[in-house]
Coordinates of C-alpha atoms and ligand atoms in Angstrom, one line a residue:
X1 CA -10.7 6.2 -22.8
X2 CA -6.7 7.3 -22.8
X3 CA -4.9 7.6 -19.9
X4 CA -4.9 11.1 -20.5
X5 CA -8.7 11.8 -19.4
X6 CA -8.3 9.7 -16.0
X7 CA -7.5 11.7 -12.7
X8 CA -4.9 10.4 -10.0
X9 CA -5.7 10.6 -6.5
X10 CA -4.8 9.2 -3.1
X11 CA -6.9 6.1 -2.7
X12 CA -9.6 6.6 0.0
X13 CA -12.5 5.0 1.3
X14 CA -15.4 6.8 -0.6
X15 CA -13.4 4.8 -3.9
X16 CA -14.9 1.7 -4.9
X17 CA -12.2 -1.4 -4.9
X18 CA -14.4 -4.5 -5.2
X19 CA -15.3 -4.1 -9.2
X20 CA -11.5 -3.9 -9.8
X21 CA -10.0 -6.5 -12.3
X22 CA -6.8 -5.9 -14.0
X23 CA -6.7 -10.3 -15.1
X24 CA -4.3 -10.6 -12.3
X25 CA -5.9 -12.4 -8.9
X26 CA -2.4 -11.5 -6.5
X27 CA -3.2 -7.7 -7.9
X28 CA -6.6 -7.3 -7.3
X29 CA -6.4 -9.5 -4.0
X30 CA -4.3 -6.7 -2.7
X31 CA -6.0 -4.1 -4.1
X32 CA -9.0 -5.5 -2.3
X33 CA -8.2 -6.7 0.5
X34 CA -5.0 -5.5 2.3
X35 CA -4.1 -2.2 0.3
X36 CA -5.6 -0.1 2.8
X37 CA -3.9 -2.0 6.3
X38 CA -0.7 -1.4 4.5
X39 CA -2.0 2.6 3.9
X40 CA -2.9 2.9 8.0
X41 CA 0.6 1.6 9.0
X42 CA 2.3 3.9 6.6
X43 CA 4.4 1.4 4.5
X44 CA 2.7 2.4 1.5
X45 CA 1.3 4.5 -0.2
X46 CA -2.1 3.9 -3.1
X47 CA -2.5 6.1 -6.3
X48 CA -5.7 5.7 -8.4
X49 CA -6.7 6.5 -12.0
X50 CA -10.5 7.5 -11.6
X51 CA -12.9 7.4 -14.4
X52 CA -15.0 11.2 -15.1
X53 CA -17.7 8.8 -13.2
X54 CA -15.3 7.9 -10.5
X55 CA -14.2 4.3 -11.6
X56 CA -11.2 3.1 -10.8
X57 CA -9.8 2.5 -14.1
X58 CA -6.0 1.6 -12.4
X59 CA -3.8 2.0 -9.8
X60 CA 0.0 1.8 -8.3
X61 CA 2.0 1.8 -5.0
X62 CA 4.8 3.6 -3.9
X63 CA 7.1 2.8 -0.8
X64 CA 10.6 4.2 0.4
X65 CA 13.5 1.5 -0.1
X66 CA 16.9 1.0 -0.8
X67 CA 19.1 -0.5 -3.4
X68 CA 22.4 -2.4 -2.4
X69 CA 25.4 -0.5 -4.0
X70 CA 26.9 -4.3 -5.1
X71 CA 23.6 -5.1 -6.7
X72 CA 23.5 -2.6 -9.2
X73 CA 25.2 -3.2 -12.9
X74 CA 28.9 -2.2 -12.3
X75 CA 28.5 1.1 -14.7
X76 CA 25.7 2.5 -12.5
X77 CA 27.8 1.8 -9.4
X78 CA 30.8 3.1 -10.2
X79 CA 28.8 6.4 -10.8
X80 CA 27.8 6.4 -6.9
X81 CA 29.0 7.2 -3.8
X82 CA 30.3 4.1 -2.4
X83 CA 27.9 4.1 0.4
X84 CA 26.5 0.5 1.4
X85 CA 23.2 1.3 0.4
X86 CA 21.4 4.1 -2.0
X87 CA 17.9 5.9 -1.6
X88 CA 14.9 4.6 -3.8
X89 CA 11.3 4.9 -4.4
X90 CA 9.4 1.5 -5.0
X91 CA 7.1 1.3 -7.3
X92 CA 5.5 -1.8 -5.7
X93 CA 2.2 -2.9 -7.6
X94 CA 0.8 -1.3 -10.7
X95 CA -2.4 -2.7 -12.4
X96 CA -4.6 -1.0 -15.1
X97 CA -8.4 -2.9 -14.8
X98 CA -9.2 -4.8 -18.1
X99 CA -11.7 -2.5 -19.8
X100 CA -8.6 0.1 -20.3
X101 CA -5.9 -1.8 -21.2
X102 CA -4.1 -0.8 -24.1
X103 CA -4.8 2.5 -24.5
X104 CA -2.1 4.7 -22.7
X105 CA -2.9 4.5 -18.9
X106 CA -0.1 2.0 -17.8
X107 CA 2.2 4.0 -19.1
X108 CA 0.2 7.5 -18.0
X109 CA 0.3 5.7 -14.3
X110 CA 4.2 4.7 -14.8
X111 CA 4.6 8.3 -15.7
X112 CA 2.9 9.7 -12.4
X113 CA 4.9 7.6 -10.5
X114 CA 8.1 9.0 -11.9
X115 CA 7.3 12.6 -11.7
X116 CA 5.9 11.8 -8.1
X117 CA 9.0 10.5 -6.9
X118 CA 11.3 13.3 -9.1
X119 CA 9.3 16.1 -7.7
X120 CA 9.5 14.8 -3.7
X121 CA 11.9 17.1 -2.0
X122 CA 13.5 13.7 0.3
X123 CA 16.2 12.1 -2.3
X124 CA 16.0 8.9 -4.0
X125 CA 18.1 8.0 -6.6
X126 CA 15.7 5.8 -8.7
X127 CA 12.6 4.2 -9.0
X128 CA 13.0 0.5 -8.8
X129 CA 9.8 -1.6 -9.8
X130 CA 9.0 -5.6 -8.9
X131 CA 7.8 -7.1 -12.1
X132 CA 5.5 -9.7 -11.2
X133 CA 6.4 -12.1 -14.9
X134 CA 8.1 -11.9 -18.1
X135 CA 5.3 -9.6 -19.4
X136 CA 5.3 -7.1 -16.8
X137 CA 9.0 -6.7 -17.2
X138 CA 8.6 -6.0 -20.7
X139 CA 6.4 -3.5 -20.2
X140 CA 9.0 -1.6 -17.8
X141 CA 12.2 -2.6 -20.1
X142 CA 9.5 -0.7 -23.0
X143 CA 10.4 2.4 -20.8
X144 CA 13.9 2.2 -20.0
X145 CA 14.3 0.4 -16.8
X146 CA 17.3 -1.5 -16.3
X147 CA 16.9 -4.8 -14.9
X148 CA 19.1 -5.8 -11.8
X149 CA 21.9 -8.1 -12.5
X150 CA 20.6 -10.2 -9.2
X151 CA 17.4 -10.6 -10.3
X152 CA 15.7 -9.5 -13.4
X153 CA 12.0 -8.7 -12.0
X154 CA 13.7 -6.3 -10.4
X155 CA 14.4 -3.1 -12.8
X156 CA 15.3 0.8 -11.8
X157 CA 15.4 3.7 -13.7
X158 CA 17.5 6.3 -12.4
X159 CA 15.7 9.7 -11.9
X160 CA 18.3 11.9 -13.1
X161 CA 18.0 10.2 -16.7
X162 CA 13.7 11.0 -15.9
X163 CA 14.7 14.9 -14.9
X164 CA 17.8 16.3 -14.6
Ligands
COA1 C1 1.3 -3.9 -17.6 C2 0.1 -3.0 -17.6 C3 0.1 -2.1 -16.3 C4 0.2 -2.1 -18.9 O1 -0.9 -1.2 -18.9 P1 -1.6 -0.7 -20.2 O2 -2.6 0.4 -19.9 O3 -2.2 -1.9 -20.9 O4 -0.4 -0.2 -21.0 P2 -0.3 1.1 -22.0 O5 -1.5 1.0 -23.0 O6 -0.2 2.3 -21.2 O7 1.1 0.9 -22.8 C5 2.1 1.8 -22.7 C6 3.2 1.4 -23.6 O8 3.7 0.1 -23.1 C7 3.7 -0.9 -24.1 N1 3.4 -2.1 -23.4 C8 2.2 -2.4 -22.7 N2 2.3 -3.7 -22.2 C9 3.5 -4.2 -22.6 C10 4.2 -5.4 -22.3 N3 3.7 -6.4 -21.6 N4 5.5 -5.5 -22.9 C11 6.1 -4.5 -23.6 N5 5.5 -3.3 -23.8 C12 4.2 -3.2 -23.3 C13 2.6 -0.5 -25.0 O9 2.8 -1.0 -26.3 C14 2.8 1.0 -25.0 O10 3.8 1.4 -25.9 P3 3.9 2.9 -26.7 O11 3.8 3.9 -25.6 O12 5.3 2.8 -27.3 O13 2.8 2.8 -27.6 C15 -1.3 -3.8 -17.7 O14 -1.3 -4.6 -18.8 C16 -1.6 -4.6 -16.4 O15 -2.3 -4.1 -15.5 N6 -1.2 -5.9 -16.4 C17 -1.4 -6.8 -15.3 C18 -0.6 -6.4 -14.1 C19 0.8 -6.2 -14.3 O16 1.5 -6.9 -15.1 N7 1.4 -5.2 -13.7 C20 2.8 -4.8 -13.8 C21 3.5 -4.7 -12.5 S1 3.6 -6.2 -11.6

């Protein structure tokens, strides 16, 4: 199955979490087992890809944040408003389960993400994603994140370069 052929949806409680397993424990752990405290306290939010039989096949999290202006790579920051601080969306978890890797949906969930967060009418200036190992951050350098100068596993994309 492609990406394409999955639905995204809100997570909610008639979705079934516990068969989830993406190869990463810390991923599904959350996904399992505190996604939906974080939900009820509103400091996140949980997308899911859902099979046409309503499996979860992935999912992601998005929060507000900020980014330090003196983080960022000089170029971007010198493109800002010298505010301390800029608005951002976080892209905090992303996790496609085993069965359906490889064949579009990480990057078809990426993509949601990004046109979720372009298409919200409060401003955020980029979506910045935690990369949880070299792998992960490959996968988001693939599609044009810039990793921060700080710390690597930390990369942004700014959303004018996604829609202008
Ligand atoms: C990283 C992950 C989300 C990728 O999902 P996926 O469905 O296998 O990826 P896709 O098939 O959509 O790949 C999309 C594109 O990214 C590329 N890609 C996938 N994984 C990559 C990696 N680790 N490094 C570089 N590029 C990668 C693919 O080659 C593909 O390129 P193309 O569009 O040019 O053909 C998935 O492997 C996963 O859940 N990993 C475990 C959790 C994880 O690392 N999450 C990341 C955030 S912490």
């Amino acid at each position: 199955m492609s990406g394409a052929l999955c639905r995204v949806e809100l997570l909610d409680a008639a979705h079934d979490r516990a068969a989830f397993r993406s190869g990463s424990e810390p991923l599904d752990r959350y996904f399992q087992q505190q996604v939906t405290q974080d939900i009820r306290r509103r400091v996140t939010a949980c997308f899911v890809a859902l099979t046409p039989k309503n499996r979860v096949a992935g999912y992601y999290t998005l929060a507000s944040t900020s980014m330090t202006l003196a983080d960022l790579p000089a170029a971007t920051a010198k493109k800002l408003p010298r505010y301390p601080t800029v608005p951002a969306v976080r892209l905090g978890r992303l996790a496609v389960d085993a069965e359906f890797k490889g064949r579009g949906l990480g990057g078809a969930l990426l993509a949601d993400a990004l046109d979720r967060a372009c298409r919200s009418e409060i401003a955020a200036y980029a979506l910045v994603v935690d990369a949880k190992d070299a792998s992960a951050q490959a996968f988001y350098r693939h599609h044009g994140f810039i990793a921060m100068p700080s710390d690597p596993l930390i990369l942004f994309l700014p959303l004018l370069t996604v829609r202008p």
